[in-house]
GROMACS .gro file of N, CA and C in nm:
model
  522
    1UNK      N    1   4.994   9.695  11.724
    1UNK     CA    2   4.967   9.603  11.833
    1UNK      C    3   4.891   9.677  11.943
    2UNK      N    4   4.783   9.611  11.943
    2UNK     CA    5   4.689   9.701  12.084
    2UNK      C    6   4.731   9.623  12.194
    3UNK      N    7   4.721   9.665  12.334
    3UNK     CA    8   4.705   9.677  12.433
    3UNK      C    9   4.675   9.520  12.512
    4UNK      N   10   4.571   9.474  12.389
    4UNK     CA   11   4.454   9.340  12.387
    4UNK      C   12   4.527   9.220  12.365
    5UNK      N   13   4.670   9.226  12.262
    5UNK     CA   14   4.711   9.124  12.175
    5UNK      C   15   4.880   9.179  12.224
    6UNK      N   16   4.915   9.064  12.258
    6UNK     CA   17   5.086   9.083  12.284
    6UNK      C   18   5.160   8.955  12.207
    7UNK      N   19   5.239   9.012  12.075
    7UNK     CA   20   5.301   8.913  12.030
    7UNK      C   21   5.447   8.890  12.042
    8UNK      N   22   5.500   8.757  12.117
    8UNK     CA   23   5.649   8.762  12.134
    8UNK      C   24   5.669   8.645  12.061
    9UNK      N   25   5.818   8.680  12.039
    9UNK     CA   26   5.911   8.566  11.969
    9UNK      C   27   6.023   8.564  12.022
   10UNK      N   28   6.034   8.394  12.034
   10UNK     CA   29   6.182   8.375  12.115
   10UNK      C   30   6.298   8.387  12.015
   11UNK      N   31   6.364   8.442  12.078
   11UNK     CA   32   6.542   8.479  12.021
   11UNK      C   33   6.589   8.340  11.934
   12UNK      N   34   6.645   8.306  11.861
   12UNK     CA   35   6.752   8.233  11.856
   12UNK      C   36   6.888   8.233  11.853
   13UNK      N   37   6.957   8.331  11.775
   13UNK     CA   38   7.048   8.385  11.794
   13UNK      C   39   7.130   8.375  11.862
   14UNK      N   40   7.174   8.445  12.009
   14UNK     CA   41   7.222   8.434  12.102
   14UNK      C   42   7.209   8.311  12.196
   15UNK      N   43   7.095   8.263  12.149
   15UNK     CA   44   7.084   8.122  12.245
   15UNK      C   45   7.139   8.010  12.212
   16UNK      N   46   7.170   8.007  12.075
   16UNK     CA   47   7.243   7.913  12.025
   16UNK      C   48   7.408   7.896  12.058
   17UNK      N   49   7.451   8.046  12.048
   17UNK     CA   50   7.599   8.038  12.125
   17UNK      C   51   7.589   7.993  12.240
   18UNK      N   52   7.512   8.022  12.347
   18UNK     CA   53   7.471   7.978  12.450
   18UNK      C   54   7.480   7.833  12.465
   19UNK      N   55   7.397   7.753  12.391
   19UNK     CA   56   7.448   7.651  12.419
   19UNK      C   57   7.510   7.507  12.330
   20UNK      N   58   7.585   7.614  12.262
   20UNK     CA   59   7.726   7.555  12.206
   20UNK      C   60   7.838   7.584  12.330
   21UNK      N   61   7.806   7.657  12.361
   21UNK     CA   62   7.920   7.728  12.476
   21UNK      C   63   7.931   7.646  12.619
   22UNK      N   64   7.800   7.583  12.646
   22UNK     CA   65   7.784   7.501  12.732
   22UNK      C   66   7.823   7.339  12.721
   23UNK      N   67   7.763   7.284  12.584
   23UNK     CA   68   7.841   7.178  12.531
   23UNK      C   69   7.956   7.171  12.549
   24UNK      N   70   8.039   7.258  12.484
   24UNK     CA   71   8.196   7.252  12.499
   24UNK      C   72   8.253   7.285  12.636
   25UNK      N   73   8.179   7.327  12.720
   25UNK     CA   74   8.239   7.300  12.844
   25UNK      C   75   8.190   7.166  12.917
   26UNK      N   76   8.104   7.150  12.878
   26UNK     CA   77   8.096   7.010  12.999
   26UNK      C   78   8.174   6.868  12.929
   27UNK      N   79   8.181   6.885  12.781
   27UNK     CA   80   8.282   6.758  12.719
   27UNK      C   81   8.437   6.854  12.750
   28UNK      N   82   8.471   6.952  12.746
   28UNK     CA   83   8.598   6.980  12.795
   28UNK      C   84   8.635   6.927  12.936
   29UNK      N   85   8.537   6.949  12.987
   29UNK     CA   86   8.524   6.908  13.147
   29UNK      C   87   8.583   6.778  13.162
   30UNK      N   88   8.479   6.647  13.102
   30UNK     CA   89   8.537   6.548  13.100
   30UNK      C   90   8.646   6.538  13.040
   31UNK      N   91   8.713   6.565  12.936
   31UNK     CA   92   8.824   6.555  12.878
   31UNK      C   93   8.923   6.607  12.969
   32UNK      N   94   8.899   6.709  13.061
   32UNK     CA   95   9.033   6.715  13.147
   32UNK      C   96   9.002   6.619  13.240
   33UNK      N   97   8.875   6.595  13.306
   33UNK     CA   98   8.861   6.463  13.412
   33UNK      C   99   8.946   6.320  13.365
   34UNK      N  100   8.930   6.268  13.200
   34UNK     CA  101   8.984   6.165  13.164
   34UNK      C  102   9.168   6.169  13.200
   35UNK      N  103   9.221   6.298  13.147
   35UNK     CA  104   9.328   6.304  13.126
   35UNK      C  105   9.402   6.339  13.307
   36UNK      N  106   9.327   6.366  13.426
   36UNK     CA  107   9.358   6.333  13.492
   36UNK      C  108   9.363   6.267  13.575
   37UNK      N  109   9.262   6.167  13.601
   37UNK     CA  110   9.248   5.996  13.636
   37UNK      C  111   9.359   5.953  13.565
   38UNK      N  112   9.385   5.968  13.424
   38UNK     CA  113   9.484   5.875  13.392
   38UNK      C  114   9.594   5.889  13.410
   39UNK      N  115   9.672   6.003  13.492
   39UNK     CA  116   9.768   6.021  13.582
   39UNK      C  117   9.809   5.940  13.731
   40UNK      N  118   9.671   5.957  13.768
   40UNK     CA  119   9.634   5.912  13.919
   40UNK      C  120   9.571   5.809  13.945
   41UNK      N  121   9.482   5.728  13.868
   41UNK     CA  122   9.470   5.595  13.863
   41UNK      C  123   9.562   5.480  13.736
   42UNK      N  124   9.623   5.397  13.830
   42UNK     CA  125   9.680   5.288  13.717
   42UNK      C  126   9.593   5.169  13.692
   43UNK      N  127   9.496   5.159  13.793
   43UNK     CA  128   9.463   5.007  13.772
   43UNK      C  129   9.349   5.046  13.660
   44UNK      N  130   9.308   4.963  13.582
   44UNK     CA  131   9.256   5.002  13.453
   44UNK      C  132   9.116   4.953  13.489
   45UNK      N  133   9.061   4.878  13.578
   45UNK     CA  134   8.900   4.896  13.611
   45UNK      C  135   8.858   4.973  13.661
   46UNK      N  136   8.939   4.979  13.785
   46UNK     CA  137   8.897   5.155  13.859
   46UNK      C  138   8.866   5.290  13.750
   47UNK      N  139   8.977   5.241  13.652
   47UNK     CA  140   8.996   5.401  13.568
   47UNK      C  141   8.856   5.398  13.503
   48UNK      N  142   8.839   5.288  13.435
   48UNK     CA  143   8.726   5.274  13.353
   48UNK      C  144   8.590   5.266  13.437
   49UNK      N  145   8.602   5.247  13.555
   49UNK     CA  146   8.458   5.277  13.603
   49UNK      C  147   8.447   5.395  13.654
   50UNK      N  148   8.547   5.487  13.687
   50UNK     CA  149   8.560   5.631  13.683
   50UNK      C  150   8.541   5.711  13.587
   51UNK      N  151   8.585   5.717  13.437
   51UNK     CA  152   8.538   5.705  13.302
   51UNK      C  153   8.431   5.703  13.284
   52UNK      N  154   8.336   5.576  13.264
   52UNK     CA  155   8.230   5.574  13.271
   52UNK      C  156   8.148   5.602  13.349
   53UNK      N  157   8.087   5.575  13.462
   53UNK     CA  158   8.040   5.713  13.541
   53UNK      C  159   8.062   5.846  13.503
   54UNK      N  160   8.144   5.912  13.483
   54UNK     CA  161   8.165   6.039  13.488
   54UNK      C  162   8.089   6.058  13.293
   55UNK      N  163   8.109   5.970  13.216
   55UNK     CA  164   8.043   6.002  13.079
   55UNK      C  165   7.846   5.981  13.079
   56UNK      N  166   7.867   5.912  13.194
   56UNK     CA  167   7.761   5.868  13.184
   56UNK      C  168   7.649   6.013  13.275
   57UNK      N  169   7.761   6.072  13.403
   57UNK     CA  170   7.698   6.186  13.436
   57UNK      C  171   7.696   6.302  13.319
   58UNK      N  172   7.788   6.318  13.286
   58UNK     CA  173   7.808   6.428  13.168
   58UNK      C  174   7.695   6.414  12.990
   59UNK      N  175   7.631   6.302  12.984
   59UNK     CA  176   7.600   6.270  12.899
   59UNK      C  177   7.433   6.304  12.931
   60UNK      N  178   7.371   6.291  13.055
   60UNK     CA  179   7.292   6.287  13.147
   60UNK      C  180   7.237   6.450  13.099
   61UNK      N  181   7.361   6.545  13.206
   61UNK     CA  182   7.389   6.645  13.218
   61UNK      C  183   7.361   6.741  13.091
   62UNK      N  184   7.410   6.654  12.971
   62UNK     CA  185   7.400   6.721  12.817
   62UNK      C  186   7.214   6.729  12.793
   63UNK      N  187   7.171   6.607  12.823
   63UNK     CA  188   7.033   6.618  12.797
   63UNK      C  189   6.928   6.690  12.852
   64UNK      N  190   6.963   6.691  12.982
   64UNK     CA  191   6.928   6.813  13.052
   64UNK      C  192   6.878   6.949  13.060
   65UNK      N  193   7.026   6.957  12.955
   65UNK     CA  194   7.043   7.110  12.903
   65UNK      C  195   6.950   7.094  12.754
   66UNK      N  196   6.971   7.017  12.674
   66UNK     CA  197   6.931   7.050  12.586
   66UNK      C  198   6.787   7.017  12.559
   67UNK      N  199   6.701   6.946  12.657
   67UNK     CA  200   6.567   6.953  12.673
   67UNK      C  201   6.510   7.038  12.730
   68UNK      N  202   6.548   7.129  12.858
   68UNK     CA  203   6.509   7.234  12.859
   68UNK      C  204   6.575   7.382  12.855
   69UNK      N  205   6.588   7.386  12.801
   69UNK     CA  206   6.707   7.518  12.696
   69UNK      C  207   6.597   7.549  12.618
   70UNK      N  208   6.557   7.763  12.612
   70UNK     CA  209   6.538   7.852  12.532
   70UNK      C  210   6.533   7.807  12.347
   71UNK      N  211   6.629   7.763  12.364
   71UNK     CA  212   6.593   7.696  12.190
   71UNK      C  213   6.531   7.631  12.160
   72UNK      N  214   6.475   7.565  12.209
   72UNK     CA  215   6.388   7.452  12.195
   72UNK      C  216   6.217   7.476  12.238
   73UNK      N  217   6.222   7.612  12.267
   73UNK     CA  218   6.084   7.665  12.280
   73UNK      C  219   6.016   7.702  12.148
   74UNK      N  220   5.907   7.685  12.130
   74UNK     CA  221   5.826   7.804  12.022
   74UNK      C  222   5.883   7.945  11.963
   75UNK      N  223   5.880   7.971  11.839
   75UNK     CA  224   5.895   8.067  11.809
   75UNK      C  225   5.854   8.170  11.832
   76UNK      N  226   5.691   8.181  11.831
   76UNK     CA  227   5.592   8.270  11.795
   76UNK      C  228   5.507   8.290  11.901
   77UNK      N  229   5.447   8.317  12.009
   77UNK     CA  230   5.324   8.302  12.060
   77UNK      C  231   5.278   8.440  12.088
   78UNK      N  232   5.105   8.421  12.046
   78UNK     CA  233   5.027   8.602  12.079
   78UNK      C  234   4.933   8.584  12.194
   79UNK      N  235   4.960   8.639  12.260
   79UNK     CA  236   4.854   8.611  12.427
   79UNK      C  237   4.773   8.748  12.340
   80UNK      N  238   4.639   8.685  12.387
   80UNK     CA  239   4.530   8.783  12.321
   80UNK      C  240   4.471   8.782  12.484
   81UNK      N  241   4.472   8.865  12.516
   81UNK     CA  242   4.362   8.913  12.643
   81UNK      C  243   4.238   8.978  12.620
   82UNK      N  244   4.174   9.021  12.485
   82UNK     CA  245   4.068   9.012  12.498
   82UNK      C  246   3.980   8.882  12.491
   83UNK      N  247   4.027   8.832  12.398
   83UNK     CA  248   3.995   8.668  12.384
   83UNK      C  249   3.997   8.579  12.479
   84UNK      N  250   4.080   8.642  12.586
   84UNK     CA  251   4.166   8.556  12.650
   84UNK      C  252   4.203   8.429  12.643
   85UNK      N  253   4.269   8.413  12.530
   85UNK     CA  254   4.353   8.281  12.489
   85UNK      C  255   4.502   8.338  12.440
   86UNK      N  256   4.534   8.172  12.445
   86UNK     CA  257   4.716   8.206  12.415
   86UNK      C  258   4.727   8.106  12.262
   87UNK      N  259   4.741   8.184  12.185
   87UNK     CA  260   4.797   8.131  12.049
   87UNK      C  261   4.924   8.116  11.983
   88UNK      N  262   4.926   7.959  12.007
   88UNK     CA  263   5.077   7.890  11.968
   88UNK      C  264   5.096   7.896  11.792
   89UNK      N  265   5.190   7.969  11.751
   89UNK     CA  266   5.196   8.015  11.604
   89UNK      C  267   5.323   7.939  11.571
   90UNK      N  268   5.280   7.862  11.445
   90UNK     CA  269   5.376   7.795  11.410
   90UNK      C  270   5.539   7.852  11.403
   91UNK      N  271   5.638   7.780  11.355
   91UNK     CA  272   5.735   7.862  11.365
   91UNK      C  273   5.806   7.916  11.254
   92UNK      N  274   5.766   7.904  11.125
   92UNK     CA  275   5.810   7.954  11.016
   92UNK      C  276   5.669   7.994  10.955
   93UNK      N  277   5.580   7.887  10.926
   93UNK     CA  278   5.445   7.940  10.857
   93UNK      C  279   5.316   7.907  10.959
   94UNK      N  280   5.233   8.013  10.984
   94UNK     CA  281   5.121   7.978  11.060
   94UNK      C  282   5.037   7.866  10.985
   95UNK      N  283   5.027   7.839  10.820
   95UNK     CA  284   4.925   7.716  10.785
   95UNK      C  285   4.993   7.643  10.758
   96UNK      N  286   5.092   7.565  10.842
   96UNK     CA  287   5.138   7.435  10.845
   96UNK      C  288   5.089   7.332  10.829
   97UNK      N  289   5.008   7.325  10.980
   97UNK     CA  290   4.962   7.238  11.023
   97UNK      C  291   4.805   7.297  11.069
   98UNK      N  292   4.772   7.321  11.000
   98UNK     CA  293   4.649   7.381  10.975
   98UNK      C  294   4.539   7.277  10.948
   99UNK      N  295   4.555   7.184  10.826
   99UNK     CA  296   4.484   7.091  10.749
   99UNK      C  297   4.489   6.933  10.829
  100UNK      N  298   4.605   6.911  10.919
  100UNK     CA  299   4.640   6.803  11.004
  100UNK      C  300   4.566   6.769  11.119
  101UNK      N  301   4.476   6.674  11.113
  101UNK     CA  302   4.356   6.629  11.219
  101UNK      C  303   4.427   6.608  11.349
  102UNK      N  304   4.546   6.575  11.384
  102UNK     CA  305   4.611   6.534  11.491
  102UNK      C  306   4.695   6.620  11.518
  103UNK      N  307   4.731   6.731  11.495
  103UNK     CA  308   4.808   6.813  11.535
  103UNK      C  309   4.786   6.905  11.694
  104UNK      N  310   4.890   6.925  11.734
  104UNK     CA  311   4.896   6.963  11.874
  104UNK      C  312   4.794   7.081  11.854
  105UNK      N  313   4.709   7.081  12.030
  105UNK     CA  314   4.624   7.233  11.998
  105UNK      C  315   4.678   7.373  11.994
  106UNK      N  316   4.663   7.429  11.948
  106UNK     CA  317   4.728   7.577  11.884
  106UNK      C  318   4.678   7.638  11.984
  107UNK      N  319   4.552   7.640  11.995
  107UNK     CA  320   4.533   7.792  12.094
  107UNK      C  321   4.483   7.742  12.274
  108UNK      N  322   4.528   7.751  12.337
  108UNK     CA  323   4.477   7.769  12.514
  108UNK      C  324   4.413   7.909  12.562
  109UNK      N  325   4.295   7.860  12.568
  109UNK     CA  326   4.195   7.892  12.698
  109UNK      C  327   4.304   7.958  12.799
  110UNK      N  328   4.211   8.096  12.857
  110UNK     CA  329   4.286   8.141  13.000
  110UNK      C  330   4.221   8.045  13.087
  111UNK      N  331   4.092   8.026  13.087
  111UNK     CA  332   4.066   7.898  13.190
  111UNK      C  333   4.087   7.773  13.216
  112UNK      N  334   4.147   7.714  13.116
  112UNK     CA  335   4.231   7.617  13.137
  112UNK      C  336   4.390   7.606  13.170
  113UNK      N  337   4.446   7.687  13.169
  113UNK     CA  338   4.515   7.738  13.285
  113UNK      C  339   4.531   7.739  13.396
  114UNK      N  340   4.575   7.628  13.460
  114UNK     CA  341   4.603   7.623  13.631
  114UNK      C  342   4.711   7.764  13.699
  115UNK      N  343   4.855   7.773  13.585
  115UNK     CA  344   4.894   7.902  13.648
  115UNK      C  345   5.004   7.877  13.506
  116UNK      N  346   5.058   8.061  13.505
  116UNK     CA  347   5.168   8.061  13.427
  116UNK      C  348   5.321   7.997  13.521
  117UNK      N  349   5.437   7.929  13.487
  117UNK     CA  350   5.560   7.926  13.547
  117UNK      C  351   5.632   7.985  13.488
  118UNK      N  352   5.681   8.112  13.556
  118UNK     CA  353   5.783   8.198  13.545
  118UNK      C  354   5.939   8.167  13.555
  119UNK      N  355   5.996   8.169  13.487
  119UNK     CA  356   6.185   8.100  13.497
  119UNK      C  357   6.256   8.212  13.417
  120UNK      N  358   6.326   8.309  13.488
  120UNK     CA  359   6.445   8.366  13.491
  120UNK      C  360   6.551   8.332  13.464
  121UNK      N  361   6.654   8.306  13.374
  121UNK     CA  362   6.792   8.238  13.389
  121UNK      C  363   6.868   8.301  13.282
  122UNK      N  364   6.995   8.315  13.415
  122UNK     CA  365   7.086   8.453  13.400
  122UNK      C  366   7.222   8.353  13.349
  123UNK      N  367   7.260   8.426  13.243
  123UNK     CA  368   7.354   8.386  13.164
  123UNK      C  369   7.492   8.417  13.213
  124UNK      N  370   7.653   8.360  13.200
  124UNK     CA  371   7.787   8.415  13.247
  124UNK      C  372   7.781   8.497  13.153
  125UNK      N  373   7.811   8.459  13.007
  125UNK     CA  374   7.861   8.534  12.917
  125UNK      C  375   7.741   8.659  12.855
  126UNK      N  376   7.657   8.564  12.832
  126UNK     CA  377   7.552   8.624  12.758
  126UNK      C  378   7.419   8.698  12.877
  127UNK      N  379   7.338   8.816  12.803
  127UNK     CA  380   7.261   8.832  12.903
  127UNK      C  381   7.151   8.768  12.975
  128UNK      N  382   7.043   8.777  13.048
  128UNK     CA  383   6.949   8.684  13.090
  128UNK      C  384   6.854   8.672  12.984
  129UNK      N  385   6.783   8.544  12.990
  129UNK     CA  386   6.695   8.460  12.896
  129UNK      C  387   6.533   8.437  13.045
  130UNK      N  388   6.427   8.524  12.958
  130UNK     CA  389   6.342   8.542  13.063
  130UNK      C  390   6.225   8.344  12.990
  131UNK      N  391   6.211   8.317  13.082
  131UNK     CA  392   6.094   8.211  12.997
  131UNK      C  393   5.947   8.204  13.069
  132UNK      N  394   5.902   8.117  12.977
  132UNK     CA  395   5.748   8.105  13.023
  132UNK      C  396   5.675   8.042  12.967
  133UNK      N  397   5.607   7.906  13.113
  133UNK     CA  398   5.549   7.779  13.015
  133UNK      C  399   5.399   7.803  13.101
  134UNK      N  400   5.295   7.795  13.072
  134UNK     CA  401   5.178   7.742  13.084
  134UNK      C  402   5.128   7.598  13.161
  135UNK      N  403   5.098   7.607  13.237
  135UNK     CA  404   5.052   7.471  13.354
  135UNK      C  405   4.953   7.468  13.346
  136UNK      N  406   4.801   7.367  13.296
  136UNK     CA  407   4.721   7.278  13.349
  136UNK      C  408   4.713   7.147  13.305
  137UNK      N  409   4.615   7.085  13.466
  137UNK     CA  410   4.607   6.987  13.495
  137UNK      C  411   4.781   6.929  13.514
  138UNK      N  412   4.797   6.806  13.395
  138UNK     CA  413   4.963   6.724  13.437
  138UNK      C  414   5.062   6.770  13.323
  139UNK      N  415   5.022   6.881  13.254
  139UNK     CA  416   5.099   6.895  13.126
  139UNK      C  417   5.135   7.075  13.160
  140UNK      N  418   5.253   7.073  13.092
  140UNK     CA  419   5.359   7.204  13.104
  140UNK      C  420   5.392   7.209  12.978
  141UNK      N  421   5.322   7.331  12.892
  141UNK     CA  422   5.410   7.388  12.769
  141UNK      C  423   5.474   7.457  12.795
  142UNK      N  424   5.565   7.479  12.686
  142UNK     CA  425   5.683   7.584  12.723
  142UNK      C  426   5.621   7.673  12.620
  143UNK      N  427   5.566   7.799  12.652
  143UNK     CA  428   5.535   7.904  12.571
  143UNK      C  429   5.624   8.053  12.491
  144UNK      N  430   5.707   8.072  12.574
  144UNK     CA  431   5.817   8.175  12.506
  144UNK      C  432   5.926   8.181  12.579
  145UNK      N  433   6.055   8.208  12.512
  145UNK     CA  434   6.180   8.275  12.588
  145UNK      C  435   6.168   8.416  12.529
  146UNK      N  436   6.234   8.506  12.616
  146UNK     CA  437   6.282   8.628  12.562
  146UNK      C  438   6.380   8.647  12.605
  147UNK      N  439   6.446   8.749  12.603
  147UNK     CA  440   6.608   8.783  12.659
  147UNK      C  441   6.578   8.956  12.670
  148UNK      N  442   6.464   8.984  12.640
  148UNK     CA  443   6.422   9.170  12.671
  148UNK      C  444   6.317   9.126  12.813
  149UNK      N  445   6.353   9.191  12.904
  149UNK     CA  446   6.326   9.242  13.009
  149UNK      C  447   6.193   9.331  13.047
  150UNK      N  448   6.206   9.395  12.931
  150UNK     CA  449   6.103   9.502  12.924
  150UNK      C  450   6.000   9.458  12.867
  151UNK      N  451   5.997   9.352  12.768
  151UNK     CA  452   5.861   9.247  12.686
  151UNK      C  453   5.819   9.167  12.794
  152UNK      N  454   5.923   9.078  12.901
  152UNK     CA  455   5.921   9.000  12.960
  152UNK      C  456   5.788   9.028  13.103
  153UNK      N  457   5.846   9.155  13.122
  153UNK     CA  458   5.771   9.246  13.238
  153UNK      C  459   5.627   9.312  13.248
  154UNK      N  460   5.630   9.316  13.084
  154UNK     CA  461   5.529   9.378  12.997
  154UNK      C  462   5.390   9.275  13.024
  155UNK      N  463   5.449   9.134  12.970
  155UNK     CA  464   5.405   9.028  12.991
  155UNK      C  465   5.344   8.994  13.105
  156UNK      N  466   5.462   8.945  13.182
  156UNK     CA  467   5.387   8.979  13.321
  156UNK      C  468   5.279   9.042  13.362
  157UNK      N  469   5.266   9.156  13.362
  157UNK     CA  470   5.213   9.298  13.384
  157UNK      C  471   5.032   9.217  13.357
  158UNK      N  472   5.054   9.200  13.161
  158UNK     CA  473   4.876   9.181  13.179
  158UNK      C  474   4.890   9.034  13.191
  159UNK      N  475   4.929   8.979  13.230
  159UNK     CA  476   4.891   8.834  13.282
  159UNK      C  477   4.858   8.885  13.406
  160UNK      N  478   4.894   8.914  13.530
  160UNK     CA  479   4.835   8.954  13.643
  160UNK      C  480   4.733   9.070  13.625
  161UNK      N  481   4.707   9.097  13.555
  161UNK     CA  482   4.550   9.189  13.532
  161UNK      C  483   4.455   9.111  13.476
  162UNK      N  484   4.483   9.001  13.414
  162UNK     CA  485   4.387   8.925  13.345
  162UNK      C  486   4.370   8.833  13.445
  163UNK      N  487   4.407   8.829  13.539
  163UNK     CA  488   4.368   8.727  13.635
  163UNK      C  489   4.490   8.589  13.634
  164UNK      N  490   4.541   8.602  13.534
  164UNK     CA  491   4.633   8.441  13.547
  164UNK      C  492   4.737   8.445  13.667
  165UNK      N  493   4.775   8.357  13.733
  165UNK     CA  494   4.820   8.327  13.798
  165UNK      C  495   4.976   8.332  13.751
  166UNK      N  496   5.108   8.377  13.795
  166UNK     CA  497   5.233   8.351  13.733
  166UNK      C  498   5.332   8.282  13.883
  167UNK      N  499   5.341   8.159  13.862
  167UNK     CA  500   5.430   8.161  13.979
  167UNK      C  501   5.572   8.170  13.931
  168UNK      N  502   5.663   8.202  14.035
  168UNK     CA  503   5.821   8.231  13.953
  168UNK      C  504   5.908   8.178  14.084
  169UNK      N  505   5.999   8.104  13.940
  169UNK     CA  506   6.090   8.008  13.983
  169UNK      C  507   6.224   8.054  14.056
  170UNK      N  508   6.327   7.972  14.085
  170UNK     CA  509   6.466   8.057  14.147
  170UNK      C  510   6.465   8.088  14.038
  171UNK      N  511   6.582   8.174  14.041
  171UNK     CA  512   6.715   8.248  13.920
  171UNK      C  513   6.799   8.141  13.903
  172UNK      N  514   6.836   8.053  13.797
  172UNK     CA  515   6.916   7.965  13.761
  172UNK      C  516   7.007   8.006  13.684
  173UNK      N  517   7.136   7.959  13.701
  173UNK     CA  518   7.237   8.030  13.613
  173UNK      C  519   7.222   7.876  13.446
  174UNK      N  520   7.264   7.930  13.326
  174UNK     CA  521   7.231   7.861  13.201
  174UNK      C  522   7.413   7.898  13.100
   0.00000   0.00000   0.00000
């Protein structure tokens, strides 16, 4: 790997406990919320519109997570800086979707690029999950997670020599 071509791949692994681990707390959550309304409320509409609301936040809450959650990013992507483009690599075989007239575009232009968004998010159990999606014009890909620090930074590093822009988000806990 030269200098020119940086290839990362997002984790799965660990991210998946991650958010199994999160699932089961926010339906545990409600499950102790149910079981204590039904101590403290008797009248049975109140309970049930307390109930519902609260499934209906928690259900909300689930999607949330699991639309933008590390797993659900790309596998593969190689930022080529001599080229300067970013190449979205399939996630098991690069000639997938190779032969498919309608398939999403694979590779981005550095000049089409309004700016990189940088998102940090630091794990309880597990360690931090670094990410990074691509912004122009009204559309946001999500281009890689990592959970190494040192790829993450690396990254960084020639994106601000190549000129791209990285803006970076709070620290969110995940």
């Amino acid at each position: 790997m030269s200098q020119e071509t940086l290839i990362l791949r997002s984790p799965t692994a660990g991210l998946w406990a991650r958010l199994l681990a999160q699932f089961i707390v926010y339906w545990l959550g409600y499950l102790c919320f149910i079981f204590i309304i039904s101590g403290v409320m008797l009248d049975i509409v109140l309970w049930s519109t307390a109930a519902l609301s609260a499934l209906v936040f928690v259900c909300y809450a689930t999607y949330q997570l699991l639309k933008n959650h590390p797993v659900t990013w790309l596998k593969k992507v190689e930022f080529d800086f001599a080229l300067r483009q970013i190449q979205l690599l399939d996630r098991a075989h690069r000639s997938k979707t190779e032969d498919i007239l309608d398939a999403p575009e694979r590779t981005i232009s550095f000049s089409e690029i309004d700016c990189l968004y940088s998102e940090p998010h630091m794990g309880v159990i597990f360690g931090p999950v670094y990410r990074l999606s691509a912004v122009f014009g009204d559309r946001k890909i999500k281009l890689v997670a990592t959970n190494s620090p040192k790829e993450y930074m690396r990254l960084l590093l020639y994106c601000n020599r190549s000129g791209l822009v990285v803006r970076k988000s709070k620290l969110r806990r995940i």
